[in-house]
Amino acid sequence: MKHLQTRAFVLRTVDYGERDTIVTLLGRDCGRFSAIARSAKTSRRRFGGGLQPLRCLQASYTTRPQRELATLTEVKVVVDYPGIETDLEKIALACYATELVREVCREGDEASATFDLLEDFYGHLSRESALAQAEVTLRHFELRLLEIHGAAPSLAGCARCGLSTQAGDKYMCSRVGDGLICSGCRHQGEAVGVLEPNALYLLRGYLTLEPLAAALLADASARMQARRVIEASLAQIIERELRSRAMLTTLGLA
Amino acid sequence: MKTRDPITNLINALSKFPGIGERTATRLAFFVLKEPVEFANELASALIEVKEKVGLCQRCCNLTEGDLCAICRDTRRDPTTICVVESTPDLRAIEGTGDFRGTYHVLHGVISPLEGVGPDDLHVRELLDRMRPGPDQQATPVTEVIVATSPSVDGEATALYLLRLLRPLGVRVSRIASGVPIGGELEYTDRVTLSRAIAQRRDM
């Protein structure tokens, strides 16, 4: 039996029996893993208010060979995000990011970059003025997550031949999430979307977080196109509709 | 899947209960087999009766046998204050204190973005209907709604959503306090609870 410790985010909790909870965690050192927290519903001393999403924990756990589930022995909340929990929109955005990470990460994969990204996202959201830039922050999170997991849409040049885009070019975008496609690489009969230059500037701005012009941010058509490009890339690595999207739609954030 | 073996059918049915695994379900099934047939008849009729007779209170969505639950029927209760709870066990817990003399509203769940549970999955509409008294609702206007959902992310999301709906109606909306448990020791209180207790301290 190994005794281990890691900083971790809670990705999901599921009640198990009368007293136990199965927790899915994203450990900075060990990636995504699941653990059983025995008597979690009664032991406030070992788990406190830590076993819920939007908590960064110092988790102590044990593993045994040939056992799928680790056993969570104790957690201490390192960071909580009261700035998120007092705002419904922020809760919805944070839950969406949490679910996205849960779906994208696989057990056993290295996840320190994803952990840091999620930590930055929660930290940004917990700031008072975060909602003013919510769309940019969310799109940046999605694009960076795609980049970390090798599924980002190509935004600098053609996804197939690497030819860079020139100003004045008519940009075409793959419908299956690859990003830009030049006219030479487009397969015969392949369905592509036409991307306005503003949408491409937005996508690049989302990724780099360079300041974006107000007129660009106000261009609803470009924002919609940029969103579709990201959604097509996400669809490549996510197998099902995310549950948390419903709340984003209810609140007009999707 | 239904099989021809009645014992397996019973074990499968029992293992659907929360907290009952296959092993416990097997023990229960063999217990039923050992008992006289009257026990099985009594159990079966109790299960059927509870499903046939118990429904939701037309006013507060608490579980009841009639149109209105005992609390809504009680004329000594203060109808101007509504305590909103997640579930009937939560209602019973507050009722057990004996300190609350208002009425309740049971949501039968909480908003949980991560689990895809939204406002439409809860009994929120019925709560809003109570704010606008009609011919079938109570005549006294509601002046305060106490949101008594758990102090978890989902509980807070639910409270914030209700606040958004209720505040424009001119109703006072309050939230149950959270903090250090009575008899608890500060040394062993978790960091989040303690910091919230400090942030929400009260004048003496």
PDB file of C-alpha atoms in Angstrom, chain B residues 59 79-80 82 126-143 169 171:
ATOM      1  CA  ARG B  59     -49.204  24.190  -2.063  1.00  0.00           C
ATOM      2  CA  PRO B  79     -48.206  31.798   6.083  1.00  0.00           C
ATOM      3  CA  THR B  80     -46.209  34.972   5.428  1.00  0.00           C
ATOM      4  CA  ILE B  82     -41.786  30.311   3.642  1.00  0.00           C
ATOM      5  CA  GLU B 126     -44.943  26.245  -7.656  1.00  0.00           C
ATOM      6  CA  LEU B 127     -42.979  28.510  -5.310  1.00  0.00           C
ATOM      7  CA  LEU B 128     -43.453  31.480  -7.624  1.00  0.00           C
ATOM      8  CA  ASP B 129     -47.169  30.709  -7.831  1.00  0.00           C
ATOM      9  CA  ARG B 130     -47.323  31.091  -4.054  1.00  0.00           C
ATOM     10  CA  MET B 131     -45.945  34.615  -4.383  1.00  0.00           C
ATOM     11  CA  ARG B 132     -48.908  35.605  -6.514  1.00  0.00           C
ATOM     12  CA  PRO B 133     -51.939  34.528  -4.482  1.00  0.00           C
ATOM     13  CA  GLY B 134     -54.747  33.233  -6.669  1.00  0.00           C
ATOM     14  CA  PRO B 135     -58.129  31.724  -5.769  1.00  0.00           C
ATOM     15  CA  ASP B 136     -56.600  28.352  -4.848  1.00  0.00           C
ATOM     16  CA  GLN B 137     -53.612  29.781  -2.964  1.00  0.00           C
ATOM     17  CA  GLN B 138     -53.281  31.240   0.498  1.00  0.00           C
ATOM     18  CA  ALA B 139     -54.809  34.721   0.858  1.00  0.00           C
ATOM     19  CA  THR B 140     -52.056  36.247   3.032  1.00  0.00           C
ATOM     20  CA  PRO B 141     -49.153  37.635   1.015  1.00  0.00           C
ATOM     21  CA  VAL B 142     -45.715  36.162   1.577  1.00  0.00           C
ATOM     22  CA  THR B 143     -43.252  38.648   3.070  1.00  0.00           C
ATOM     23  CA  LEU B 169     -41.362  40.550  -6.360  1.00  0.00           C
ATOM     24  CA  VAL B 171     -40.181  39.686  -0.984  1.00  0.00           C
TER      25      VAL B 171
END
